[in-house]
């Protein structure tokens, strides 16, 4: 199948009450791991590449790898999505390379400015059939004991969300509900603001995205530390919390950190246990397979398994 827009994948997920993983890549090994998992689980996939990924590998290289592997597996619906595009120039680089979906992340600007930039991106993408994601609120973990005013300052405002969605014409929205990027999301209990999430879904009626959704899986984290790493008590979004978020309207679950931890945990293991190894394939191959396992487990939790 040729690459399709994320909107097509998410509309189906929304209609049928499940979520699809958006998995970040920077190289061939992670991409192969995602495809192996999708084939085994019969799951649609969203391949995410950040500006950092475009800088590291080249936007054209990323597109070519994704196109090549998706052409070889025509049964799997695949979108290639720009993750956290920060300006028009990044969006144009992705579009020119062949991406089928973009996120414009102007969430750090005041509402009106965020809306203005997002509208410009929608105007460019809509005629090309490229889907657009935007974000409202800030991705900062929220402690249990912060005041209502502090929560309001950081998390999505559901009333603003409806205005933003109807004025911008975006296809899906990332509302900040208490997650953050990376391995350290919560000091205490992992808690998200589901009341806000429910309201945003009710008012906007479009697919919603959970950023910072990695779970920091226990086995991979243990392996990472067993072989000399230090995750300093990292804590992610537990599977039961993810499932609840999906029940209330999340259809795209962004996952990067879990792949990074699991890949490097297995690399650490190989390097520590096979000290004479000089063939990188013997190190990266098993790490790639381990990432596949982690993604398969996630696809089952998200409910995207068996959806082809
Ligand atoms: O949300 C950000 C993703 O994890 C990509 O991270 O900007 O380091 O490529 P990056
Ligand atoms: P994690 O850091 O939790 O994997 O989140 C990734 C993400 O949101 C990419 O946009
Ligand atoms: Zn993100």
XYZ file of C-alpha atoms and ligand atoms in Angstrom:
329
model
C 0.000 0.000 0.000
C 1.291 3.482 -0.661
C 1.761 5.643 2.412
C -1.503 7.107 3.690
C -2.353 10.010 5.945
C -2.569 9.538 9.703
C -6.154 10.829 9.514
C -7.290 7.728 7.622
C -5.702 5.472 10.256
C -7.068 7.457 13.193
C -10.613 7.872 11.885
C -10.908 4.094 11.850
C -9.374 3.818 15.319
C -11.765 6.469 16.644
C -14.797 4.765 15.138
C -13.816 1.424 16.642
C -12.466 2.588 20.029
C -8.797 1.694 19.858
C -5.466 3.532 19.494
C -2.535 3.240 17.117
C 1.078 3.677 18.205
C 3.130 6.459 16.655
C 6.655 5.096 16.992
C 9.682 7.357 16.489
C 12.543 6.415 14.209
C 15.967 7.838 13.440
C 17.454 4.819 11.707
C 16.805 1.573 9.873
C 16.807 -0.745 12.898
C 13.895 0.933 14.694
C 11.916 1.070 11.439
C 12.457 -2.652 10.843
C 11.457 -3.386 14.432
C 8.195 -1.455 13.992
C 7.387 -3.303 10.761
C 8.181 -6.724 12.237
C 5.803 -5.930 15.091
C 3.087 -4.664 12.716
C 3.363 -7.822 10.589
C 3.211 -10.115 13.598
C 0.324 -8.218 15.211
C -1.514 -7.323 12.001
C -1.580 -3.700 13.117
C -1.644 -0.361 11.292
C 1.304 1.905 12.154
C 2.312 5.541 12.294
C 6.011 6.142 11.761
C 7.043 9.369 13.499
C 10.154 11.373 12.690
C 11.092 14.534 14.576
C 13.082 17.498 13.303
C 16.013 15.931 15.130
C 15.444 12.709 13.168
C 15.347 14.636 9.865
C 18.611 16.303 10.834
C 20.237 13.037 11.917
C 19.231 10.836 8.985
C 17.969 13.314 6.373
C 14.265 13.736 5.540
C 14.780 12.089 2.144
C 16.532 9.099 3.693
C 13.714 8.657 6.206
C 11.080 8.842 3.481
C 12.970 6.415 1.220
C 13.403 3.833 3.979
C 9.747 4.034 4.997
C 8.534 3.906 1.381
C 10.769 0.938 0.548
C 9.702 -1.164 3.517
C 6.024 -0.253 3.192
C 6.037 -1.145 -0.529
C 7.350 -4.566 0.483
C 4.413 -5.015 2.879
C 1.394 -3.647 1.033
C -1.125 -5.057 3.538
C -0.020 -2.753 6.341
C -1.523 0.740 6.497
C 1.390 3.118 7.177
C 1.557 6.875 7.716
C 4.786 8.877 7.829
C 4.307 11.704 10.301
C 6.442 14.728 11.232
C 6.601 14.789 15.047
C 6.682 18.218 16.768
C 7.359 20.347 13.698
C 8.266 23.692 15.243
C 7.825 25.980 12.231
C 6.731 26.202 8.584
C 10.190 25.452 7.317
C 10.305 22.067 9.111
C 6.807 21.275 7.836
C 7.842 22.106 4.253
C 10.978 19.943 4.529
C 8.811 16.984 5.566
C 6.187 17.621 2.871
C 8.791 17.950 0.122
C 10.391 14.679 1.245
C 7.035 12.850 0.955
C 5.671 12.719 4.532
C 1.899 12.066 4.598
C 1.174 13.745 7.905
C 2.586 16.560 10.041
C 2.368 17.939 13.537
C 2.782 21.677 13.939
C 3.704 22.290 17.543
C 3.215 25.956 18.337
C 1.813 25.133 21.775
C 4.427 27.274 23.530
C 2.925 30.396 21.885
C -0.193 32.155 23.178
C -3.482 30.725 21.854
C -3.947 33.216 18.983
C -0.401 32.752 17.698
C -0.671 28.946 17.952
C -3.936 29.146 15.983
C -2.475 31.452 13.318
C 0.537 29.203 12.627
C -1.591 26.047 12.703
C -4.065 27.530 10.205
C -1.205 28.292 7.803
C -0.104 24.659 7.991
C -3.651 23.360 7.452
C -4.004 25.624 4.387
C -0.878 24.092 2.884
C -1.620 20.479 3.812
C -5.374 20.156 3.168
C -5.178 20.350 -0.679
C -2.352 17.782 -0.613
C -4.272 15.237 1.484
C -1.679 15.544 4.268
C -3.147 15.354 7.767
C -2.350 17.898 10.482
C -1.940 17.552 14.245
C -1.564 20.445 16.676
C -1.140 20.714 20.440
C -2.850 22.668 23.215
C -1.353 23.064 26.680
C 2.158 22.179 27.772
C 3.619 18.707 28.176
C 4.714 19.030 31.765
C 4.070 16.348 34.329
C 1.648 17.588 36.973
C 2.088 16.650 40.622
C -0.966 15.666 42.640
C -0.591 18.542 45.065
C -0.442 21.504 42.649
C -3.130 24.169 42.781
C -6.060 24.413 40.349
C -4.512 27.604 38.943
C -1.241 25.805 38.206
C -3.065 22.932 36.497
C -5.078 25.408 34.416
C -1.905 27.188 33.356
C -0.315 24.024 31.998
C -3.054 21.624 30.907
C -5.455 21.928 27.982
C -8.496 24.174 28.377
C -11.441 22.204 26.896
C -13.359 25.377 25.945
C -10.325 26.646 24.036
C -9.984 23.248 22.380
C -13.341 23.475 20.634
C -12.575 26.997 19.345
C -9.127 25.904 18.215
C -10.321 22.800 16.381
C -13.161 24.527 14.555
C -11.118 27.607 13.630
C -8.008 25.709 12.497
C -9.506 22.691 10.725
C -6.898 20.285 12.159
C -7.476 16.546 11.835
C -6.401 15.479 15.331
C -5.380 17.223 18.523
C -2.818 16.597 21.246
C -4.325 17.927 24.506
C -1.929 18.236 27.445
C -3.431 16.149 30.269
C -0.410 15.596 32.528
C 2.168 13.530 30.628
C 5.666 14.645 29.709
C 8.336 13.435 27.318
C 11.209 11.170 28.322
C 11.694 8.595 31.058
C 10.786 10.702 34.116
C 7.094 11.438 33.979
C 5.869 11.061 37.537
C 7.420 11.362 40.988
C 4.425 9.856 42.780
C 1.436 8.010 41.398
C 0.966 8.159 37.599
C -2.187 10.232 37.227
C -3.664 11.935 34.175
C -6.482 14.479 34.038
C -9.210 12.281 32.565
C -11.979 14.804 33.263
C -10.279 17.261 30.903
C -9.692 14.519 28.349
C -13.363 13.478 28.394
C -14.477 17.104 27.951
C -12.088 17.721 25.046
C -13.313 14.578 23.291
C -16.960 15.427 23.897
C -16.559 19.000 22.613
C -14.264 18.413 19.635
C -15.274 14.906 18.493
C -11.959 14.356 16.690
C -9.186 11.782 17.295
C -6.918 12.757 20.205
C -3.217 12.146 20.737
C -1.299 11.242 23.896
C 2.260 12.523 23.791
C 4.795 11.378 26.354
C 2.981 8.053 26.514
C 5.894 5.666 27.045
C 5.450 3.182 29.871
C 9.141 2.659 30.784
C 8.662 -1.132 30.851
C 10.023 -2.856 33.929
C 11.919 -5.730 32.297
C 13.718 -3.479 29.803
C 14.549 -0.917 32.501
C 15.904 -3.683 34.757
C 18.076 -4.973 31.921
C 19.292 -1.411 31.190
C 20.412 -1.063 34.816
C 21.707 -4.632 35.190
C 24.232 -3.888 32.459
C 25.564 -0.637 33.829
C 22.905 1.950 32.929
C 21.151 4.232 35.412
C 17.535 5.246 34.922
C 17.375 6.990 38.314
C 13.888 5.754 39.238
C 12.285 6.616 35.873
C 8.515 6.151 35.722
C 6.210 6.047 32.702
C 2.493 5.739 31.978
C 1.319 2.301 33.235
C -0.646 0.074 30.854
C -3.908 0.375 32.813
C -3.684 4.199 32.664
C -3.058 4.008 28.902
C -6.107 1.788 28.474
C -8.244 4.243 30.405
C -6.992 7.137 28.264
C -7.969 5.199 25.137
C -11.424 4.546 26.594
C -11.895 8.321 26.956
C -10.858 9.223 23.415
C -7.104 8.854 22.823
C -6.473 7.275 19.387
C -2.754 7.960 18.822
C -0.204 6.960 21.444
C 3.254 8.490 20.924
C 6.086 6.224 21.924
C 9.795 6.919 21.655
C 11.407 6.490 25.076
C 10.365 2.826 25.462
C 12.069 1.968 22.173
C 15.204 3.854 23.166
C 15.429 2.157 26.574
C 14.802 -1.342 25.230
C 17.220 -0.992 22.294
C 20.014 0.314 24.481
C 19.307 -2.192 27.265
C 19.918 -5.020 24.790
C 22.960 -3.264 23.290
C 24.381 -2.936 26.807
C 23.745 -6.621 27.459
C 25.497 -7.725 24.257
C 28.485 -5.495 24.803
C 28.856 -6.629 28.411
C 28.498 -10.352 27.711
C 30.323 -10.668 24.375
C 33.432 -8.596 24.887
C 35.270 -9.733 21.762
C 32.414 -8.971 19.356
C 33.375 -6.540 16.591
C 30.424 -7.096 14.218
C 27.807 -4.354 14.847
C 25.101 -6.577 13.343
C 25.575 -9.009 16.234
C 24.879 -6.132 18.632
C 22.128 -4.254 16.758
C 20.285 -7.366 15.497
C 19.249 -8.705 18.923
C 18.517 -5.113 20.073
C 16.200 -4.649 17.084
C 14.404 -7.907 17.960
C 13.966 -6.762 21.539
C 12.376 -3.495 20.338
C 9.966 -5.582 18.225
C 8.864 -7.448 21.380
C 8.266 -4.197 23.264
C 6.200 -2.780 20.374
C 4.135 -5.968 20.020
C 3.253 -5.834 23.704
C 2.166 -2.213 23.250
C 0.066 -2.905 20.161
C -1.918 -5.440 22.199
C -2.499 -2.886 24.974
C -3.525 -0.148 22.512
C -5.949 -2.489 20.770
C -4.386 -2.016 17.318
C -3.469 -5.725 17.040
C -5.604 -7.665 14.573
C -7.078 -4.549 12.911
C -5.972 -5.181 9.305
O 8.783 13.994 21.457
C 9.897 13.905 21.017
C 10.371 12.613 20.470
O 10.702 11.727 21.509
C 11.520 12.854 19.524
O 12.620 13.259 20.252
O 13.396 15.417 19.283
O 14.969 13.829 20.466
O 14.083 13.281 18.192
P 13.851 14.022 19.496
P 7.836 9.408 25.160
O 9.040 10.187 25.513
O 6.982 9.132 26.369
O 8.151 8.148 24.428
O 6.925 10.315 24.187
C 7.243 10.407 22.836
C 6.458 11.476 22.155
O 5.547 12.077 22.672
C 6.851 11.782 20.768
O 6.098 12.839 20.245
Zn 5.621 14.295 21.727
